[in-house]
Amino acid sequence: MGVRPRTWIAIVAAVVLVCCVAGVAGVVGFLRWNEVDTRGDVEFVNRLAIPPLAPSHVDEQGRRVFDLHAAPGRHDFGAGPVATWGFDGDYLGPTLRATRGEEVVVNVHNGLPEETTVHWHGMHLPASMDGGPHTPIAPGATWSPQWRVDQPAATLWYHPHPHGRTAEHVYRGLAGLFLIDDPATSVDALPHRYGVDDIPVVVQDRNFDGDRLDFAPSLVGMGILGRTIVVNGTLAPYQEVTTERVRLRLLNGSNSRVYQFAFADHRSFALVGTDGGLLAAPVTTDRVLLSPGERAEIVVTVRPGERLVLRSDPPALGAPLGRLFGGADGFDVLELRAASSLEPSPALPDRLVEVPALAVDAATPTRTVRLGDSTINNKQMDMSRIDATLAPGAVEVWRVRNDDGKPHNLHIHGVSFQVRRLDGTAPPAHLSGWKDTVYVAPEREYELVVRFPTYADPMIPYMYHCHVLYHEDQGMMAQFLVLAPGQSATPMPAHHRHHHHG
Ligand code: C2O
Ligand code: CU
Ligand code: CU
């Protein structure tokens, strides 16, 4: 039985239409399948945990001594216990706090079933004390780095850095804050009562699978992208506020996710500090973008009796397919509950501290750093290869580009740097201060001025890497040595390990 041509046309048209719709729906579905937006949906039922200040004592040599013990535990984020790792507890670690000029010692005991390291992110210190992948701590061993704190007041942090295993160790819960105070430049008008009007806010995304963490990486080459936010290890947290102004020390302690912090009512706030210290002056803004490892100190003014929600809005990743990498995701993060009457807080001063620009001239060496797909300058990390050598205290300009479509950032150990230019022009105000980690959007050029450490060591290098921990573990890391005049590099071979038994 024959089919008339018009029927054929109708059939073909219908098939084409169905395919097109399915195709478009498929593409849209693919772009969306991983998306998450919890804004407005979170009921803030758990009081925010405030990491305790780590106890310390001053020894006979005048050194401030801390002890940290890494061990497995079970932590209740707010919905029943989950298997985790922590320092001196089940999840995260205490806040270490020291004053500029002090000698510190940290006895780090490894009570984990495997080797780890502890890195002091943002600290200016000798490479042998920095806790990178060349200084592993065997299970059962204790490592006791010591150094003199000599840098501006800042919100630093610490976390493991074992070669190829950093993402898992941090995700399990090993991280904490390290605050530096500098009495010579302290700004007393900034809220500074820890846990009262100066609140640590460690933001992490997690996926849960019953009573364990879910380690499944995203399918987009970014490692784990969690669908649930925890702050200081608390799900759906609220914090009571009793003062007119509150300072939040925000740390993006997540493995991969970029946040764009803002308040639900879009009110403006003051950005007062970035990774390596306070800004020269408060910057009034209504959002702050933080990629993994970055910090921001903000001061927000609250009204009596209000409930104010800190959120992360979809971050401006500047990546063409950003929504695949969390660029369309939004989260409720933390509710601030203001008391019905608030203690007055001093007004913020117009100036905070001096941030002298690192001097650059025609003789300043320039180096290009290209971020690729799990590579830096087209190479993957090799523990036995030194990628750069520098003289103690050398200043260089680093031109950093992200040639890959994915979001990446760059973190440099042992230093604070300045962003000198972004695409050839002065950087925005929020990048005007000391940084040690900077988000690098695809196809833009970030010109950094870096003053390298003054501590020479011909054996142990400092790292620089993407702080998307999955990328770091995949080899998106390189290393530099600081060599005194006359020294030559004698790096440790990759298989050579110093174990510190204690
Ligand atoms: Cu926060 Cu190399 O690390
Ligand atoms: Cu670091
Ligand atoms: Cu990366």
PDB file of C-alpha atoms in Angstrom, residues 213-370:
ATOM      1  CA  LEU A 213      31.445  11.508  52.646  1.00  0.00           C
ATOM      2  CA  ASP A 214      30.944  10.893  48.946  1.00  0.00           C
ATOM      3  CA  PHE A 215      34.235  11.094  47.069  1.00  0.00           C
ATOM      4  CA  ALA A 216      32.862  10.801  43.529  1.00  0.00           C
ATOM      5  CA  PRO A 217      34.404  13.481  41.335  1.00  0.00           C
ATOM      6  CA  SER A 218      32.294  15.579  39.015  1.00  0.00           C
ATOM      7  CA  LEU A 219      32.368  14.515  35.374  1.00  0.00           C
ATOM      8  CA  VAL A 220      33.678  17.881  34.213  1.00  0.00           C
ATOM      9  CA  GLY A 221      37.331  17.618  35.220  1.00  0.00           C
ATOM     10  CA  MET A 222      37.029  19.707  38.375  1.00  0.00           C
ATOM     11  CA  GLY A 223      37.093  16.985  41.023  1.00  0.00           C
ATOM     12  CA  ILE A 224      34.391  17.032  43.681  1.00  0.00           C
ATOM     13  CA  LEU A 225      31.694  19.692  43.345  1.00  0.00           C
ATOM     14  CA  GLY A 226      29.572  19.351  46.466  1.00  0.00           C
ATOM     15  CA  ARG A 227      25.874  20.090  46.511  1.00  0.00           C
ATOM     16  CA  THR A 228      25.732  20.897  50.217  1.00  0.00           C
ATOM     17  CA  ILE A 229      27.494  23.736  52.026  1.00  0.00           C
ATOM     18  CA  VAL A 230      29.061  23.354  55.434  1.00  0.00           C
ATOM     19  CA  VAL A 231      30.539  26.273  57.363  1.00  0.00           C
ATOM     20  CA  ASN A 232      33.124  25.419  60.030  1.00  0.00           C
ATOM     21  CA  GLY A 233      31.767  21.882  59.722  1.00  0.00           C
ATOM     22  CA  THR A 234      28.141  22.948  60.383  1.00  0.00           C
ATOM     23  CA  LEU A 235      25.232  22.330  58.013  1.00  0.00           C
ATOM     24  CA  ALA A 236      22.586  25.071  57.686  1.00  0.00           C
ATOM     25  CA  PRO A 237      24.297  27.297  60.247  1.00  0.00           C
ATOM     26  CA  TYR A 238      23.221  30.433  62.043  1.00  0.00           C
ATOM     27  CA  GLN A 239      25.317  32.799  64.112  1.00  0.00           C
ATOM     28  CA  GLU A 240      23.963  35.164  66.735  1.00  0.00           C
ATOM     29  CA  VAL A 241      25.223  38.708  66.411  1.00  0.00           C
ATOM     30  CA  THR A 242      25.280  41.118  69.341  1.00  0.00           C
ATOM     31  CA  THR A 243      27.178  44.030  67.820  1.00  0.00           C
ATOM     32  CA  GLU A 244      26.274  46.556  65.177  1.00  0.00           C
ATOM     33  CA  ARG A 245      29.142  45.488  62.942  1.00  0.00           C
ATOM     34  CA  VAL A 246      30.572  42.051  62.433  1.00  0.00           C
ATOM     35  CA  ARG A 247      33.732  40.953  60.711  1.00  0.00           C
ATOM     36  CA  LEU A 248      33.624  37.715  58.766  1.00  0.00           C
ATOM     37  CA  ARG A 249      36.893  35.999  57.931  1.00  0.00           C
ATOM     38  CA  LEU A 250      35.860  34.086  54.840  1.00  0.00           C
ATOM     39  CA  LEU A 251      37.962  31.160  53.681  1.00  0.00           C
ATOM     40  CA  ASN A 252      37.073  29.213  50.585  1.00  0.00           C
ATOM     41  CA  GLY A 253      38.180  25.879  52.029  1.00  0.00           C
ATOM     42  CA  SER A 254      36.542  23.905  49.222  1.00  0.00           C
ATOM     43  CA  ASN A 255      38.391  21.601  46.873  1.00  0.00           C
ATOM     44  CA  SER A 256      37.090  23.024  43.595  1.00  0.00           C
ATOM     45  CA  ARG A 257      34.179  25.362  43.940  1.00  0.00           C
ATOM     46  CA  VAL A 258      34.336  29.106  43.349  1.00  0.00           C
ATOM     47  CA  TYR A 259      31.941  31.228  45.442  1.00  0.00           C
ATOM     48  CA  GLN A 260      30.596  34.675  44.915  1.00  0.00           C
ATOM     49  CA  PHE A 261      29.645  35.798  48.392  1.00  0.00           C
ATOM     50  CA  ALA A 262      26.882  38.373  48.773  1.00  0.00           C
ATOM     51  CA  PHE A 263      24.012  39.050  51.148  1.00  0.00           C
ATOM     52  CA  ALA A 264      20.516  37.954  50.219  1.00  0.00           C
ATOM     53  CA  ASP A 265      19.302  41.574  50.215  1.00  0.00           C
ATOM     54  CA  HIS A 266      22.375  42.656  48.205  1.00  0.00           C
ATOM     55  CA  ARG A 267      23.397  45.146  50.865  1.00  0.00           C
ATOM     56  CA  SER A 268      26.862  46.516  50.548  1.00  0.00           C
ATOM     57  CA  PHE A 269      29.634  45.716  52.988  1.00  0.00           C
ATOM     58  CA  ALA A 270      33.268  46.635  53.445  1.00  0.00           C
ATOM     59  CA  LEU A 271      36.033  44.401  52.138  1.00  0.00           C
ATOM     60  CA  VAL A 272      38.886  45.096  54.551  1.00  0.00           C
ATOM     61  CA  GLY A 273      41.381  42.320  53.922  1.00  0.00           C
ATOM     62  CA  THR A 274      42.525  39.767  51.378  1.00  0.00           C
ATOM     63  CA  ASP A 275      44.816  36.713  51.584  1.00  0.00           C
ATOM     64  CA  GLY A 276      47.959  38.363  52.906  1.00  0.00           C
ATOM     65  CA  GLY A 277      46.621  41.198  55.028  1.00  0.00           C
ATOM     66  CA  LEU A 278      44.433  44.250  55.365  1.00  0.00           C
ATOM     67  CA  LEU A 279      43.776  46.524  52.408  1.00  0.00           C
ATOM     68  CA  ALA A 280      45.035  50.110  52.386  1.00  0.00           C
ATOM     69  CA  ALA A 281      41.426  51.255  52.730  1.00  0.00           C
ATOM     70  CA  PRO A 282      38.045  49.530  53.049  1.00  0.00           C
ATOM     71  CA  VAL A 283      36.452  48.771  49.687  1.00  0.00           C
ATOM     72  CA  THR A 284      32.680  49.104  49.592  1.00  0.00           C
ATOM     73  CA  THR A 285      31.151  46.349  47.509  1.00  0.00           C
ATOM     74  CA  ASP A 286      28.196  43.991  47.442  1.00  0.00           C
ATOM     75  CA  ARG A 287      29.998  40.789  46.383  1.00  0.00           C
ATOM     76  CA  VAL A 288      33.303  39.016  46.701  1.00  0.00           C
ATOM     77  CA  LEU A 289      34.541  36.185  44.504  1.00  0.00           C
ATOM     78  CA  LEU A 290      36.705  33.570  46.212  1.00  0.00           C
ATOM     79  CA  SER A 291      38.292  30.626  44.446  1.00  0.00           C
ATOM     80  CA  PRO A 292      39.658  27.676  46.449  1.00  0.00           C
ATOM     81  CA  GLY A 293      42.252  28.764  49.016  1.00  0.00           C
ATOM     82  CA  GLU A 294      41.462  32.489  48.855  1.00  0.00           C
ATOM     83  CA  ARG A 295      40.391  34.522  51.883  1.00  0.00           C
ATOM     84  CA  ALA A 296      38.528  37.769  52.384  1.00  0.00           C
ATOM     85  CA  GLU A 297      37.831  39.746  55.527  1.00  0.00           C
ATOM     86  CA  ILE A 298      34.587  41.665  55.314  1.00  0.00           C
ATOM     87  CA  VAL A 299      32.723  43.917  57.755  1.00  0.00           C
ATOM     88  CA  VAL A 300      28.951  44.085  57.528  1.00  0.00           C
ATOM     89  CA  THR A 301      26.539  46.305  59.446  1.00  0.00           C
ATOM     90  CA  VAL A 302      23.387  44.692  60.801  1.00  0.00           C
ATOM     91  CA  ARG A 303      20.121  46.114  62.129  1.00  0.00           C
ATOM     92  CA  PRO A 304      18.625  45.098  65.483  1.00  0.00           C
ATOM     93  CA  GLY A 305      16.508  41.970  65.295  1.00  0.00           C
ATOM     94  CA  GLU A 306      17.110  41.201  61.635  1.00  0.00           C
ATOM     95  CA  ARG A 307      18.076  37.917  60.039  1.00  0.00           C
ATOM     96  CA  LEU A 308      20.597  38.391  57.312  1.00  0.00           C
ATOM     97  CA  VAL A 309      21.659  35.588  55.003  1.00  0.00           C
ATOM     98  CA  LEU A 310      25.118  35.270  53.511  1.00  0.00           C
ATOM     99  CA  ARG A 311      24.841  33.553  50.163  1.00  0.00           C
ATOM    100  CA  SER A 312      26.926  32.512  47.248  1.00  0.00           C
ATOM    101  CA  ASP A 313      25.424  33.775  43.997  1.00  0.00           C
ATOM    102  CA  PRO A 314      26.361  32.194  40.662  1.00  0.00           C
ATOM    103  CA  PRO A 315      30.037  33.137  40.363  1.00  0.00           C
ATOM    104  CA  ALA A 316      31.277  35.188  37.430  1.00  0.00           C
ATOM    105  CA  LEU A 317      33.840  32.613  36.276  1.00  0.00           C
ATOM    106  CA  GLY A 318      34.470  34.270  32.926  1.00  0.00           C
ATOM    107  CA  ALA A 319      34.596  30.792  31.378  1.00  0.00           C
ATOM    108  CA  PRO A 320      32.561  30.115  28.225  1.00  0.00           C
ATOM    109  CA  LEU A 321      30.979  26.958  29.614  1.00  0.00           C
ATOM    110  CA  GLY A 322      31.119  28.220  33.180  1.00  0.00           C
ATOM    111  CA  ARG A 323      27.842  26.621  34.165  1.00  0.00           C
ATOM    112  CA  LEU A 324      29.430  23.180  33.769  1.00  0.00           C
ATOM    113  CA  PHE A 325      31.913  24.126  36.486  1.00  0.00           C
ATOM    114  CA  GLY A 326      29.494  25.568  39.040  1.00  0.00           C
ATOM    115  CA  GLY A 327      29.032  28.920  37.315  1.00  0.00           C
ATOM    116  CA  ALA A 328      25.247  28.716  37.580  1.00  0.00           C
ATOM    117  CA  ASP A 329      25.131  27.398  41.134  1.00  0.00           C
ATOM    118  CA  GLY A 330      23.923  29.323  44.137  1.00  0.00           C
ATOM    119  CA  PHE A 331      23.879  28.532  47.850  1.00  0.00           C
ATOM    120  CA  ASP A 332      22.592  29.769  51.136  1.00  0.00           C
ATOM    121  CA  VAL A 333      25.668  29.854  53.363  1.00  0.00           C
ATOM    122  CA  LEU A 334      25.084  31.361  56.812  1.00  0.00           C
ATOM    123  CA  GLU A 335      22.344  33.225  58.623  1.00  0.00           C
ATOM    124  CA  LEU A 336      23.302  36.100  60.902  1.00  0.00           C
ATOM    125  CA  ARG A 337      20.706  36.608  63.644  1.00  0.00           C
ATOM    126  CA  ALA A 338      20.972  40.060  65.115  1.00  0.00           C
ATOM    127  CA  ALA A 339      19.939  40.579  68.745  1.00  0.00           C
ATOM    128  CA  SER A 340      17.070  42.980  69.358  1.00  0.00           C
ATOM    129  CA  SER A 341      19.490  45.493  70.753  1.00  0.00           C
ATOM    130  CA  LEU A 342      23.027  45.726  69.461  1.00  0.00           C
ATOM    131  CA  GLU A 343      26.183  46.964  71.068  1.00  0.00           C
ATOM    132  CA  PRO A 344      27.475  49.916  69.025  1.00  0.00           C
ATOM    133  CA  SER A 345      30.647  49.325  66.983  1.00  0.00           C
ATOM    134  CA  PRO A 346      33.156  51.998  65.979  1.00  0.00           C
ATOM    135  CA  ALA A 347      32.881  53.376  62.457  1.00  0.00           C
ATOM    136  CA  LEU A 348      35.387  51.977  59.979  1.00  0.00           C
ATOM    137  CA  PRO A 349      38.377  54.226  59.441  1.00  0.00           C
ATOM    138  CA  ASP A 350      39.052  55.613  55.963  1.00  0.00           C
ATOM    139  CA  ARG A 351      42.564  54.155  55.938  1.00  0.00           C
ATOM    140  CA  LEU A 352      43.615  50.784  57.322  1.00  0.00           C
ATOM    141  CA  VAL A 353      47.311  50.022  56.737  1.00  0.00           C
ATOM    142  CA  GLU A 354      50.103  50.893  54.354  1.00  0.00           C
ATOM    143  CA  VAL A 355      50.304  48.542  51.383  1.00  0.00           C
ATOM    144  CA  PRO A 356      53.431  49.726  49.609  1.00  0.00           C
ATOM    145  CA  ALA A 357      53.506  48.720  45.946  1.00  0.00           C
ATOM    146  CA  LEU A 358      56.349  46.345  45.121  1.00  0.00           C
ATOM    147  CA  ALA A 359      58.655  48.309  42.847  1.00  0.00           C
ATOM    148  CA  VAL A 360      59.026  47.143  39.264  1.00  0.00           C
ATOM    149  CA  ASP A 361      61.351  48.613  36.676  1.00  0.00           C
ATOM    150  CA  ALA A 362      62.725  47.761  33.263  1.00  0.00           C
ATOM    151  CA  ALA A 363      65.258  45.404  34.844  1.00  0.00           C
ATOM    152  CA  THR A 364      62.678  43.333  36.725  1.00  0.00           C
ATOM    153  CA  PRO A 365      62.677  39.786  35.317  1.00  0.00           C
ATOM    154  CA  THR A 366      59.416  38.605  33.816  1.00  0.00           C
ATOM    155  CA  ARG A 367      58.246  35.028  33.718  1.00  0.00           C
ATOM    156  CA  THR A 368      55.251  33.570  31.936  1.00  0.00           C
ATOM    157  CA  VAL A 369      53.051  31.036  33.682  1.00  0.00           C
ATOM    158  CA  ARG A 370      50.532  29.283  31.449  1.00  0.00           C
TER     159      ARG A 370
END
